[in-house]
mmCIF file of C-alpha atoms in Angstrom:
data_model
loop_
_atom_site.group_PDB
_atom_site.id
_atom_site.type_symbol
_atom_site.label_atom_id
_atom_site.label_comp_id
_atom_site.label_asym_id
_atom_site.label_seq_id
_atom_site.Cartn_x
_atom_site.Cartn_y
_atom_site.Cartn_z
ATOM 1 C CA MET A 1142 117.522 108.029 81.300
ATOM 2 C CA LYS A 1143 115.055 106.805 78.749
ATOM 3 C CA ASN A 1144 115.660 103.081 79.038
ATOM 4 C CA LYS A 1145 115.958 102.863 82.773
ATOM 5 C CA ILE A 1146 113.163 101.776 85.080
ATOM 6 C CA VAL A 1147 112.599 104.536 87.606
ATOM 7 C CA PHE A 1148 111.395 103.634 91.098
ATOM 8 C CA ALA A 1149 109.964 105.912 93.758
ATOM 9 C CA PHE A 1150 110.376 103.629 96.715
ATOM 10 C CA ALA A 1151 108.953 104.402 100.132
ATOM 11 C CA LEU A 1152 112.000 102.817 101.668
ATOM 12 C CA VAL A 1153 112.103 104.278 105.142
ATOM 13 C CA MET A 1154 108.801 102.641 106.091
ATOM 14 C CA GLY A 1155 109.593 99.632 103.965
ATOM 15 C CA PHE A 1156 112.729 98.777 105.934
ATOM 16 C CA ILE A 1157 110.717 98.488 109.154
ATOM 17 C CA HIS A 1158 108.442 95.865 107.627
ATOM 18 C CA ILE A 1159 111.249 94.042 105.825
ATOM 19 C CA ALA A 1160 113.263 93.556 108.996
ATOM 20 C CA SER A 1161 110.300 91.900 110.710
ATOM 21 C CA ALA A 1162 109.447 89.666 107.731
ATOM 22 C CA GLN A 1163 112.851 88.381 106.580
ATOM 23 C CA GLU A 1164 112.305 84.977 108.149
ATOM 24 C CA ARG A 1165 109.288 84.414 105.854
ATOM 25 C CA TYR A 1166 111.309 84.615 102.639
ATOM 26 C CA SER A 1167 112.855 81.669 100.849
ATOM 27 C CA LYS A 1168 116.602 81.091 101.173
ATOM 28 C CA ASP A 1169 116.716 79.197 97.898
ATOM 29 C CA PRO A 1170 117.617 81.450 94.926
ATOM 30 C CA LYS A 1171 115.972 78.951 92.560
ATOM 31 C CA SER A 1172 112.621 79.630 94.196
ATOM 32 C CA ALA A 1173 112.483 83.241 92.994
ATOM 33 C CA ARG A 1174 108.858 84.186 92.219
ATOM 34 C CA PHE A 1175 107.711 86.714 89.609
ATOM 35 C CA VAL A 1176 103.998 87.414 90.069
ATOM 36 C CA THR A 1177 102.235 88.998 87.071
ATOM 37 C CA GLU A 1178 98.603 88.021 87.703
ATOM 38 C CA ASP A 1179 97.621 91.567 88.733
ATOM 39 C CA VAL A 1180 98.707 92.968 85.372
ATOM 40 C CA ASP A 1181 96.502 90.451 83.569
ATOM 41 C CA ARG A 1182 93.560 91.359 85.813
ATOM 42 C CA PHE A 1183 94.104 95.056 85.219
ATOM 43 C CA TRP A 1184 93.811 94.673 81.447
ATOM 44 C CA GLU A 1185 90.672 92.607 81.909
ATOM 45 C CA ALA A 1186 89.281 95.498 83.956
ATOM 46 C CA TYR A 1187 90.451 97.995 81.343
ATOM 47 C CA ASP A 1188 88.543 96.123 78.626
ATOM 48 C CA GLN A 1189 85.412 96.067 80.814
ATOM 49 C CA MET A 1190 85.495 99.690 82.010
ATOM 50 C CA ASP A 1191 83.081 101.018 79.355
ATOM 51 C CA LYS A 1192 80.571 98.357 80.385
ATOM 52 C CA LYS A 1193 81.156 98.082 84.139
ATOM 53 C CA GLY A 1194 82.643 101.481 85.007
ATOM 54 C CA VAL A 1195 84.339 101.690 88.381
ATOM 55 C CA GLN A 1196 83.080 98.193 89.258
ATOM 56 C CA ALA A 1197 85.662 96.718 86.897
ATOM 57 C CA PHE A 1198 88.457 98.144 89.028
ATOM 58 C CA GLU A 1199 86.745 97.143 92.262
ATOM 59 C CA GLU A 1200 87.109 93.555 91.069
ATOM 60 C CA TYR A 1201 90.752 94.207 90.143
ATOM 61 C CA ILE A 1202 91.474 95.354 93.694
ATOM 62 C CA GLU A 1203 89.355 92.736 95.485
ATOM 63 C CA LYS A 1204 91.064 89.855 93.687
ATOM 64 C CA GLY A 1205 94.529 91.404 93.971
ATOM 65 C CA SER A 1206 97.680 89.652 95.120
ATOM 66 C CA PRO A 1207 99.456 90.615 98.358
ATOM 67 C CA GLY A 1208 101.632 92.818 96.167
ATOM 68 C CA LEU A 1209 98.675 94.762 94.827
ATOM 69 C CA LYS A 1210 97.261 95.107 98.347
ATOM 70 C CA GLY A 1211 100.565 96.683 99.360
ATOM 71 C CA PHE A 1212 100.264 99.159 96.482
ATOM 72 C CA ILE A 1213 96.777 100.403 97.343
ATOM 73 C CA LYS A 1214 97.516 102.586 100.355
ATOM 74 C CA TYR A 1215 99.025 105.942 99.271
ATOM 75 C CA ARG A 1216 99.249 104.905 95.574
ATOM 76 C CA ILE A 1217 96.089 103.415 94.107
ATOM 77 C CA ILE A 1218 93.995 104.661 97.069
ATOM 78 C CA ASN A 1219 90.763 102.989 95.902
ATOM 79 C CA ALA A 1220 88.906 101.754 92.815
ATOM 80 C CA ASP A 1221 87.312 105.137 92.127
ATOM 81 C CA SER A 1222 90.691 106.926 92.132
ATOM 82 C CA LEU A 1223 92.119 104.344 89.748
ATOM 83 C CA TYR A 1224 89.085 104.486 87.453
ATOM 84 C CA ARG A 1225 89.311 108.282 87.171
ATOM 85 C CA LYS A 1226 93.023 108.116 86.422
ATOM 86 C CA VAL A 1227 92.523 105.493 83.701
ATOM 87 C CA LEU A 1228 89.784 107.628 82.108
ATOM 88 C CA GLU A 1229 92.153 110.584 82.129
ATOM 89 C CA ARG A 1230 95.174 108.720 80.703
ATOM 90 C CA LYS A 1231 93.834 105.800 78.695
ATOM 91 C CA GLU A 1232 96.370 106.220 75.905
ATOM 92 C CA ASP A 1233 99.273 106.401 78.350
ATOM 93 C CA TYR A 1234 98.182 103.155 79.986
ATOM 94 C CA LEU A 1235 98.043 101.452 76.598
ATOM 95 C CA LYS A 1236 101.709 102.293 75.987
ATOM 96 C CA SER A 1237 102.693 99.972 78.844
ATOM 97 C CA LYS A 1238 100.412 97.078 77.890
ATOM 98 C CA ASP A 1239 103.210 94.896 76.487
ATOM 99 C CA VAL A 1240 105.985 95.981 78.841
ATOM 100 C CA LEU A 1241 106.299 92.468 80.321
ATOM 101 C CA LYS A 1242 106.833 90.736 76.981
ATOM 102 C CA ASP A 1243 110.572 90.434 77.660
ATOM 103 C CA LEU A 1244 110.130 89.266 81.254
ATOM 104 C CA ASP A 1245 111.326 85.678 80.664
ATOM 105 C CA SER A 1246 114.801 86.769 79.597
ATOM 106 C CA LYS A 1247 115.030 89.176 82.532
ATOM 107 C CA THR A 1248 113.994 86.539 85.054
ATOM 108 C CA LYS A 1249 116.897 84.366 83.898
ATOM 109 C CA GLN A 1250 119.273 87.239 84.579
ATOM 110 C CA ILE A 1251 117.708 87.904 87.953
ATOM 111 C CA LYS A 1252 117.997 84.267 89.030
ATOM 112 C CA THR A 1253 121.689 84.393 88.103
ATOM 113 C CA ILE A 1254 122.015 87.477 90.307
ATOM 114 C CA TYR A 1255 120.225 85.672 93.141
ATOM 115 C CA ALA A 1256 122.650 82.761 92.836
ATOM 116 C CA ALA A 1257 125.615 85.146 92.910
ATOM 117 C CA LEU A 1258 124.384 86.670 96.159
ATOM 118 C CA LYS A 1259 123.853 83.240 97.707
ATOM 119 C CA GLU A 1260 127.444 82.341 96.880
ATOM 120 C CA LYS A 1261 128.770 85.481 98.559
ATOM 121 C CA TYR A 1262 126.318 85.543 101.482
ATOM 122 C CA SER A 1263 124.940 82.188 102.586
ATOM 123 C CA ASP A 1264 122.191 83.694 104.787
ATOM 124 C CA ALA A 1265 120.594 85.534 101.859
ATOM 125 C CA VAL A 1266 116.797 85.566 101.482
ATOM 126 C CA PHE A 1267 114.835 86.059 98.258
ATOM 127 C CA PRO A 1268 111.482 87.909 98.302
ATOM 128 C CA PRO A 1269 108.933 87.601 95.487
ATOM 129 C CA ILE A 1270 108.561 90.346 92.873
ATOM 130 C CA TYR A 1271 105.023 91.557 92.147
ATOM 131 C CA PHE A 1272 104.123 93.393 88.943
ATOM 132 C CA VAL A 1273 101.018 95.570 89.318
ATOM 133 C CA VAL A 1274 99.314 98.568 87.663
ATOM 134 C CA GLY A 1275 98.721 101.773 89.610
ATOM 135 C CA ARG A 1276 97.982 105.470 89.076
ATOM 136 C CA PHE A 1277 101.165 106.868 87.492
ATOM 137 C CA ASN A 1278 102.436 108.117 90.848
ATOM 138 C CA SER A 1279 104.998 105.460 91.800
ATOM 139 C CA GLY A 1280 107.221 103.026 89.936
ATOM 140 C CA GLY A 1281 107.291 100.735 92.925
ATOM 141 C CA THR A 1282 107.798 100.107 96.610
ATOM 142 C CA VAL A 1283 108.945 97.422 99.010
ATOM 143 C CA SER A 1284 106.874 95.746 101.688
ATOM 144 C CA GLU A 1285 106.902 92.709 103.938
ATOM 145 C CA ASP A 1286 105.358 90.793 101.025
ATOM 146 C CA GLY A 1287 108.135 91.581 98.543
ATOM 147 C CA ILE A 1288 109.183 94.009 95.816
ATOM 148 C CA ILE A 1289 106.205 95.684 94.102
ATOM 149 C CA LEU A 1290 106.604 97.312 90.676
ATOM 150 C CA GLY A 1291 104.133 99.635 88.931
ATOM 151 C CA THR A 1292 104.296 98.587 85.281
ATOM 152 C CA GLU A 1293 102.376 101.592 83.909
ATOM 153 C CA MET A 1294 105.461 103.696 84.712
ATOM 154 C CA GLN A 1295 107.840 101.562 82.668
ATOM 155 C CA GLU A 1296 108.877 101.917 79.036
ATOM 156 C CA ASN A 1297 110.757 98.610 79.066
ATOM 157 C CA LEU A 1298 112.553 96.205 81.398
ATOM 158 C CA ASP A 1299 116.121 97.055 80.416
ATOM 159 C CA GLY A 1300 117.096 98.215 83.903
ATOM 160 C CA LEU A 1301 115.178 95.558 85.823
ATOM 161 C CA PRO A 1302 118.031 93.149 86.755
ATOM 162 C CA GLY A 1303 120.264 95.846 88.231
ATOM 163 C CA LEU A 1304 117.432 97.497 90.115
ATOM 164 C CA VAL A 1305 116.192 94.195 91.514
ATOM 165 C CA ALA A 1306 119.772 93.478 92.635
ATOM 166 C CA HIS A 1307 119.780 96.779 94.549
ATOM 167 C CA GLU A 1308 116.422 96.104 96.200
ATOM 168 C CA LEU A 1309 117.386 92.497 96.935
ATOM 169 C CA ILE A 1310 120.229 93.777 99.110
ATOM 170 C CA HIS A 1311 117.782 95.805 101.190
ATOM 171 C CA TYR A 1312 116.109 92.553 102.182
ATOM 172 C CA GLN A 1313 119.401 91.327 103.671
ATOM 173 C CA GLN A 1314 120.143 94.467 105.689
ATOM 174 C CA LYS A 1315 119.544 95.154 109.324
ATOM 175 C CA TYR A 1316 120.291 98.777 110.193
ATOM 176 C CA GLU A 1317 119.083 100.462 113.380
ATOM 177 C CA SER A 1318 119.723 104.203 112.895
ATOM 178 C CA ASN A 1319 117.884 106.729 110.701
ATOM 179 C CA THR A 1320 120.603 109.377 110.526
ATOM 180 C CA LEU A 1321 121.645 110.599 107.101
ATOM 181 C CA LEU A 1322 124.905 108.681 107.506
ATOM 182 C CA SER A 1323 123.093 105.429 108.266
ATOM 183 C CA GLN A 1324 120.556 105.899 105.459
ATOM 184 C CA SER A 1325 123.322 106.722 102.980
ATOM 185 C CA LEU A 1326 125.258 103.622 104.029
ATOM 186 C CA ARG A 1327 122.077 101.591 103.604
ATOM 187 C CA GLU A 1328 121.509 102.837 100.064
ATOM 188 C CA GLY A 1329 125.183 102.966 99.147
ATOM 189 C CA SER A 1330 125.775 99.408 100.299
ATOM 190 C CA ALA A 1331 122.765 98.282 98.247
ATOM 191 C CA ASP A 1332 124.330 99.958 95.208
ATOM 192 C CA PHE A 1333 127.755 98.485 95.979
ATOM 193 C CA MET A 1334 126.530 94.949 96.643
ATOM 194 C CA GLY A 1335 123.998 95.169 93.813
ATOM 195 C CA GLU A 1336 126.791 96.064 91.414
ATOM 196 C CA LEU A 1337 128.952 93.273 92.823
ATOM 197 C CA ILE A 1338 126.362 90.595 92.014
ATOM 198 C CA SER A 1339 124.870 92.050 88.811
ATOM 199 C CA GLY A 1340 127.699 93.976 87.185
ATOM 200 C CA GLN A 1341 125.316 96.927 86.720
ATOM 201 C CA GLN A 1342 125.592 100.417 88.199
ATOM 202 C CA ILE A 1343 122.097 101.895 88.350
ATOM 203 C CA ASN A 1344 122.737 105.426 89.624
ATOM 204 C CA SER A 1345 125.057 106.968 87.049
ATOM 205 C CA ILE A 1346 123.700 110.523 87.300
ATOM 206 C CA PRO A 1347 124.330 111.143 91.032
ATOM 207 C CA PHE A 1348 127.593 109.184 90.805
ATOM 208 C CA GLN A 1349 128.943 111.372 88.003
ATOM 209 C CA TYR A 1350 127.837 114.574 89.732
ATOM 210 C CA GLY A 1351 129.325 113.414 93.005
ATOM 211 C CA GLU A 1352 132.726 112.674 91.500
ATOM 212 C CA ASN A 1353 132.761 116.107 89.833
ATOM 213 C CA HIS A 1354 131.968 117.901 93.122
ATOM 214 C CA LEU A 1355 133.666 115.604 95.625
ATOM 215 C CA ASP A 1356 135.391 118.143 97.890
ATOM 216 C CA THR A 1357 132.380 120.445 98.323
ATOM 217 C CA LEU A 1358 129.900 117.619 98.824
ATOM 218 C CA ALA A 1359 132.122 115.700 101.228
ATOM 219 C CA LYS A 1360 132.419 118.723 103.537
ATOM 220 C CA GLU A 1361 128.665 119.338 103.400
ATOM 221 C CA PHE A 1362 127.948 115.692 104.151
ATOM 222 C CA VAL A 1363 130.212 115.745 107.214
ATOM 223 C CA LEU A 1364 128.265 118.754 108.524
ATOM 224 C CA VAL A 1365 124.832 117.112 108.187
ATOM 225 C CA MET A 1366 125.483 113.356 108.398
ATOM 226 C CA ASN A 1367 124.252 113.014 111.987
ATOM 227 C CA GLN A 1368 120.877 114.611 111.239
ATOM 228 C CA GLU A 1369 117.775 112.649 110.207
ATOM 229 C CA ASP A 1370 116.840 115.211 107.542
ATOM 230 C CA ASN A 1371 117.869 113.662 104.196
ATOM 231 C CA VAL A 1372 116.805 116.440 101.797
ATOM 232 C CA ASP A 1373 119.508 117.173 99.195
ATOM 233 C CA TRP A 1374 120.958 113.692 99.729
ATOM 234 C CA LEU A 1375 118.205 111.095 99.490
ATOM 235 C CA TYR A 1376 114.958 110.938 97.456
ATOM 236 C CA SER A 1377 114.527 114.718 97.023
ATOM 237 C CA THR A 1378 116.434 117.991 96.722
ATOM 238 C CA SER A 1379 115.723 121.462 98.068
ATOM 239 C CA GLY A 1380 116.527 123.059 94.715
ATOM 240 C CA LYS A 1381 119.279 125.239 96.203
ATOM 241 C CA ASP A 1382 121.667 124.190 93.424
ATOM 242 C CA ASP A 1383 121.817 121.940 90.363
ATOM 243 C CA ARG A 1384 122.464 118.680 92.206
ATOM 244 C CA PRO A 1385 120.454 115.585 91.231
ATOM 245 C CA ASN A 1386 118.494 113.382 93.613
ATOM 246 C CA ASP A 1387 120.137 110.609 95.617
ATOM 247 C CA LEU A 1388 123.682 111.830 96.173
ATOM 248 C CA GLY A 1389 123.510 109.863 99.414
ATOM 249 C CA TYR A 1390 123.643 106.682 97.324
ATOM 250 C CA TRP A 1391 126.941 107.849 95.864
ATOM 251 C CA MET A 1392 128.375 108.936 99.227
ATOM 252 C CA GLY A 1393 127.351 105.672 100.894
ATOM 253 C CA TYR A 1394 128.860 103.712 98.002
ATOM 254 C CA LYS A 1395 132.177 105.561 98.341
ATOM 255 C CA ILE A 1396 132.365 104.798 102.070
ATOM 256 C CA VAL A 1397 131.389 101.142 101.631
ATOM 257 C CA ASN A 1398 133.794 100.666 98.733
ATOM 258 C CA ALA A 1399 136.648 102.141 100.791
ATOM 259 C CA TYR A 1400 135.807 99.826 103.697
ATOM 260 C CA PHE A 1401 135.578 96.741 101.472
ATOM 261 C CA ASN A 1402 138.918 97.458 99.793
ATOM 262 C CA LYS A 1403 140.679 97.706 103.173
ATOM 263 C CA GLN A 1404 139.488 94.300 104.410
ATOM 264 C CA GLU A 1405 141.507 91.147 103.758
ATOM 265 C CA ASP A 1406 138.558 88.829 104.513
ATOM 266 C CA LYS A 1407 136.029 89.794 101.818
ATOM 267 C CA GLN A 1408 133.377 87.332 103.015
ATOM 268 C CA GLN A 1409 133.443 88.920 106.464
ATOM 269 C CA ALA A 1410 133.465 92.366 104.887
ATOM 270 C CA ILE A 1411 130.186 91.573 103.100
ATOM 271 C CA LYS A 1412 128.626 90.476 106.397
ATOM 272 C CA ASP A 1413 129.830 93.694 108.016
ATOM 273 C CA ILE A 1414 128.376 95.794 105.195
ATOM 274 C CA LEU A 1415 124.954 94.146 105.456
ATOM 275 C CA LYS A 1416 124.759 94.421 109.251
ATOM 276 C CA ILE A 1417 126.207 97.805 110.201
ATOM 277 C CA THR A 1418 125.459 98.287 113.895
ATOM 278 C CA ASP A 1419 127.705 101.319 114.481
ATOM 279 C CA GLU A 1420 127.783 103.626 111.470
ATOM 280 C CA HIS A 1421 130.424 105.936 112.938
ATOM 281 C CA ARG A 1422 132.805 103.076 113.639
ATOM 282 C CA PHE A 1423 132.212 101.770 110.109
ATOM 283 C CA LEU A 1424 132.925 105.229 108.667
ATOM 284 C CA LYS A 1425 136.106 105.560 110.704
ATOM 285 C CA GLU A 1426 137.336 102.125 109.621
ATOM 286 C CA SER A 1427 136.667 103.019 105.987
ATOM 287 C CA GLY A 1428 138.857 106.110 106.313
ATOM 288 C CA PHE A 1429 137.017 107.739 103.401
ATOM 289 C CA LEU A 1430 136.019 111.044 105.032
ATOM 290 C CA ASP A 1431 138.945 111.462 107.425
ATOM 291 C CA THR A 1432 140.481 114.427 105.565
ATOM 292 C CA TYR A 1433 137.128 116.229 105.268
ATOM 293 C CA ILE A 1434 136.254 115.708 108.936
ATOM 294 C CA GLN A 1435 139.519 117.436 109.817
ATOM 295 C CA GLU A 1436 138.811 120.305 107.391
ATOM 296 C CA VAL A 1437 135.289 120.860 108.734
ATOM 297 C CA ALA A 1438 136.633 121.064 112.277
ATOM 298 C CA LYS A 1439 138.615 124.165 111.202
ATOM 299 C CA MET A 1440 135.675 125.949 109.512
ATOM 300 C CA THR A 1441 134.019 129.055 110.972
ATOM 301 C CA GLU A 1442 130.324 129.014 111.874
ATOM 302 C CA LYS A 1443 129.581 131.281 108.897
ATOM 303 C CA GLU A 1444 131.327 128.902 106.520
ATOM 304 C CA LYS A 1445 129.351 125.991 107.947
ATOM 305 C CA GLU A 1446 126.078 127.916 107.565
ATOM 306 C CA ASN A 1447 126.748 128.564 103.869
ATOM 307 C CA TYR A 1448 127.402 124.875 103.268
ATOM 308 C CA VAL A 1449 124.107 123.689 104.752
ATOM 309 C CA ARG A 1450 121.716 126.476 103.612
ATOM 310 C CA LYS A 1451 118.662 124.910 101.954
ATOM 311 C CA TYR A 1452 116.824 127.941 100.592
ATOM 312 C CA SER A 1453 117.220 131.522 99.358
ATOM 313 C CA LYS A 1454 117.759 134.580 101.540
ATOM 314 C CA GLU A 1455 114.968 136.376 99.629
ATOM 315 C CA VAL A 1456 111.305 135.931 100.590
ATOM 316 C CA TYR A 1457 108.231 135.845 98.321
ATOM 317 C CA GLU A 1458 104.520 136.170 99.114
ATOM 318 C CA VAL A 1459 102.547 133.142 97.951
ATOM 319 C CA THR A 1460 98.965 131.905 98.375
ATOM 320 C CA PHE A 1461 98.031 128.247 98.824
ATOM 321 C CA LYS A 1462 94.519 127.033 97.998
ATOM 322 C CA VAL A 1463 93.457 123.477 98.880
ATOM 323 C CA ILE A 1464 90.301 121.514 98.009
ATOM 324 C CA VAL A 1465 89.414 119.052 100.766
ATOM 325 C CA PRO A 1466 87.226 115.909 100.687
ATOM 326 C CA ASP A 1467 85.007 116.920 103.640
ATOM 327 C CA LYS A 1468 83.554 120.303 104.563
ATOM 328 C CA ASN A 1469 84.412 119.665 108.233
ATOM 329 C CA ASP A 1470 88.135 119.167 107.603
ATOM 330 C CA THR A 1471 90.456 121.539 109.462
ATOM 331 C CA VAL A 1472 93.666 121.767 107.442
ATOM 332 C CA TYR A 1473 97.166 122.702 108.542
ATOM 333 C CA ILE A 1474 100.181 123.396 106.342
ATOM 334 C CA THR A 1475 103.657 122.565 107.631
ATOM 335 C CA GLY A 1476 107.104 122.702 106.092
ATOM 336 C CA ASN A 1477 110.770 123.590 106.101
ATOM 337 C CA GLN A 1478 110.607 127.252 107.228
ATOM 338 C CA ASP A 1479 109.392 129.341 110.176
ATOM 339 C CA PRO A 1480 106.202 130.589 108.408
ATOM 340 C CA LEU A 1481 105.402 126.917 107.672
ATOM 341 C CA GLY A 1482 105.849 125.877 111.287
ATOM 342 C CA ASN A 1483 109.152 124.032 110.803
ATOM 343 C CA TRP A 1484 107.394 120.690 110.336
ATOM 344 C CA ASP A 1485 105.073 121.085 113.305
ATOM 345 C CA PRO A 1486 101.880 119.430 111.939
ATOM 346 C CA LYS A 1487 99.524 121.600 114.054
ATOM 347 C CA GLN A 1488 100.991 125.085 114.085
ATOM 348 C CA VAL A 1489 99.838 126.803 110.882
ATOM 349 C CA ALA A 1490 96.103 126.492 110.192
ATOM 350 C CA MET A 1491 94.600 127.353 106.808
ATOM 351 C CA LYS A 1492 91.480 129.533 106.535
ATOM 352 C CA LYS A 1493 88.128 128.084 105.499
ATOM 353 C CA ILE A 1494 86.875 130.195 102.579
ATOM 354 C CA ALA A 1495 84.213 127.736 101.324
ATOM 355 C CA ASP A 1496 82.833 124.346 102.376
ATOM 356 C CA THR A 1497 85.622 122.401 100.701
ATOM 357 C CA VAL A 1498 88.234 125.127 100.135
ATOM 358 C CA ARG A 1499 91.035 126.194 102.489
ATOM 359 C CA GLU A 1500 93.508 129.028 101.826
ATOM 360 C CA ILE A 1501 96.524 130.769 103.341
ATOM 361 C CA THR A 1502 99.024 133.447 102.240
ATOM 362 C CA LEU A 1503 102.603 133.306 103.524
ATOM 363 C CA LYS A 1504 105.985 134.916 102.905
ATOM 364 C CA LEU A 1505 108.441 132.152 102.062
ATOM 365 C CA HIS A 1506 112.001 131.515 100.965
ATOM 366 C CA SER A 1507 112.662 129.524 97.795
ATOM 367 C CA PRO A 1508 112.326 126.618 97.483
ATOM 368 C CA ALA A 1509 109.646 125.734 100.025
ATOM 369 C CA GLN A 1510 108.860 122.157 101.021
ATOM 370 C CA PHE A 1511 105.632 121.346 102.826
ATOM 371 C CA LYS A 1512 102.754 118.967 103.541
ATOM 372 C CA PHE A 1513 99.135 119.231 104.639
ATOM 373 C CA THR A 1514 97.661 117.565 107.733
ATOM 374 C CA ARG A 1515 94.591 117.646 109.948
ATOM 375 C CA GLY A 1516 96.834 118.344 112.927
ATOM 376 C CA SER A 1517 99.138 115.322 113.243
ATOM 377 C CA TRP A 1518 101.388 113.112 111.132
ATOM 378 C CA GLU A 1519 98.831 110.319 111.502
ATOM 379 C CA THR A 1520 96.376 112.544 109.606
ATOM 380 C CA GLU A 1521 98.722 113.565 106.794
ATOM 381 C CA ALA A 1522 97.061 114.429 103.470
ATOM 382 C CA ILE A 1523 97.140 112.309 100.336
ATOM 383 C CA VAL A 1524 97.385 114.832 97.496
ATOM 384 C CA GLU A 1525 96.162 114.179 93.967
ATOM 385 C CA ASP A 1526 98.821 113.444 91.321
ATOM 386 C CA THR A 1527 101.721 113.368 93.777
ATOM 387 C CA ASP A 1528 103.855 110.506 95.001
ATOM 388 C CA ALA A 1529 102.479 109.121 98.247
ATOM 389 C CA MET A 1530 103.645 110.916 101.372
ATOM 390 C CA SER A 1531 106.413 112.804 99.577
ATOM 391 C CA ASN A 1532 107.131 116.427 100.442
ATOM 392 C CA LEU A 1533 105.478 118.949 98.145
ATOM 393 C CA ARG A 1534 107.820 121.606 96.803
ATOM 394 C CA ILE A 1535 107.425 125.003 95.144
ATOM 395 C CA PHE A 1536 109.663 127.807 93.890
ATOM 396 C CA PRO A 1537 107.875 131.004 95.047
ATOM 397 C CA GLU A 1538 109.813 133.261 92.687
ATOM 398 C CA LYS A 1539 108.149 131.505 89.747
ATOM 399 C CA ALA A 1540 104.487 131.882 90.805
ATOM 400 C CA ASP A 1541 102.452 133.417 93.617
ATOM 401 C CA HIS A 1542 99.424 131.056 93.662
ATOM 402 C CA PHE A 1543 99.451 127.269 94.123
ATOM 403 C CA GLY A 1544 96.467 124.910 94.196
ATOM 404 C CA TYR A 1545 96.116 121.311 95.433
ATOM 405 C CA VAL A 1546 93.413 118.670 95.770
ATOM 406 C CA ILE A 1547 93.429 116.411 98.834
ATOM 407 C CA THR A 1548 91.882 113.076 97.844
ATOM 408 C CA ASN A 1549 92.111 111.407 101.261
ATOM 409 C CA TRP A 1550 93.919 111.342 104.586
ATOM 410 C CA LYS A 1551 96.475 108.835 105.845
ATOM 411 C CA ASP A 1552 94.304 107.703 108.771
ATOM 412 C CA LYS A 1553 91.222 107.282 106.572
ATOM 413 C CA SER A 1554 92.890 105.300 103.782
ATOM 414 C CA LYS A 1555 93.500 102.161 105.830
#
């Protein structure tokens, strides 16, 4: 999707902060703020990098807005990491230098969207939007300070109004559960409400795939909807088939749309959608999955197993090699299979083969998803050139050696 802004939002953590900060946001749609000062400061630093080196980016970070501060952890990391990335991809950064030139026309559209939400939901709040420059590892995130967008990832702003509409809805929501059903309703309702106020549908790829595979996907969703594991439905896929990311957005949208269409009082329906306190009751009242719930109840255990399998039956021997920032680091690998410890962060230790090199050889199914830690989720690794805190994934049948560089640890990046 060449002309669409792509975001890699860290939404699960973001929702926690948003819920606690909603009262700080303006309730006046006319007060919408679009903060671009960090982009200007970045290009000042860029022009000074030959003279000042890493110091230029230290100033960029020190003088940064609350939005930029929210982008540092996991994404920018520090001035040195940013400086090295700019040196490596100077020409790529230059391609995004004028990406905000059309911002004025987009802000007019966004303010119209804000007004439309206010008309439909009088308690709406409107967070600021911060435009920043990062390290080509995330198009954006959400935080208690507002929506934060990484402009170096954008070719243009064509998709900005629709995407802001989606994220704006997240700032109105108050969901308690983290099951796949609840998360899909959260994202699907943001798509549904975002489309209602903007007229734009931003997730055409998963929506088209979902409609073409409705029966199979609906049965699979019923089988896994009460789990907290969202792989194959939200943000990432296991690679077990040709499905795209974010089918949970489509499934949530279908449920929300069915619920909305059944309600006579549309204003109350919108309030219900934004404040779902019992996801199973909401699902039942929508009626959307009733037929598939009945079908799944008649399936054998073998049939259910085939629907939810996330990796191949075959196994492959692979070697992982990791470069660590400190010679004293003890590194563990953990992931989605028994040899990877089934996400236990302190079960599978890697061998120290040099001061800053750790290695391990395992027999794995394909695809394998994993992370590195120092023994707990609080000490999770930040890996070079990967999106912050995302699962790493490999296909062992395609290669037998994989190398990674750990630039920092979650507990040491604060």
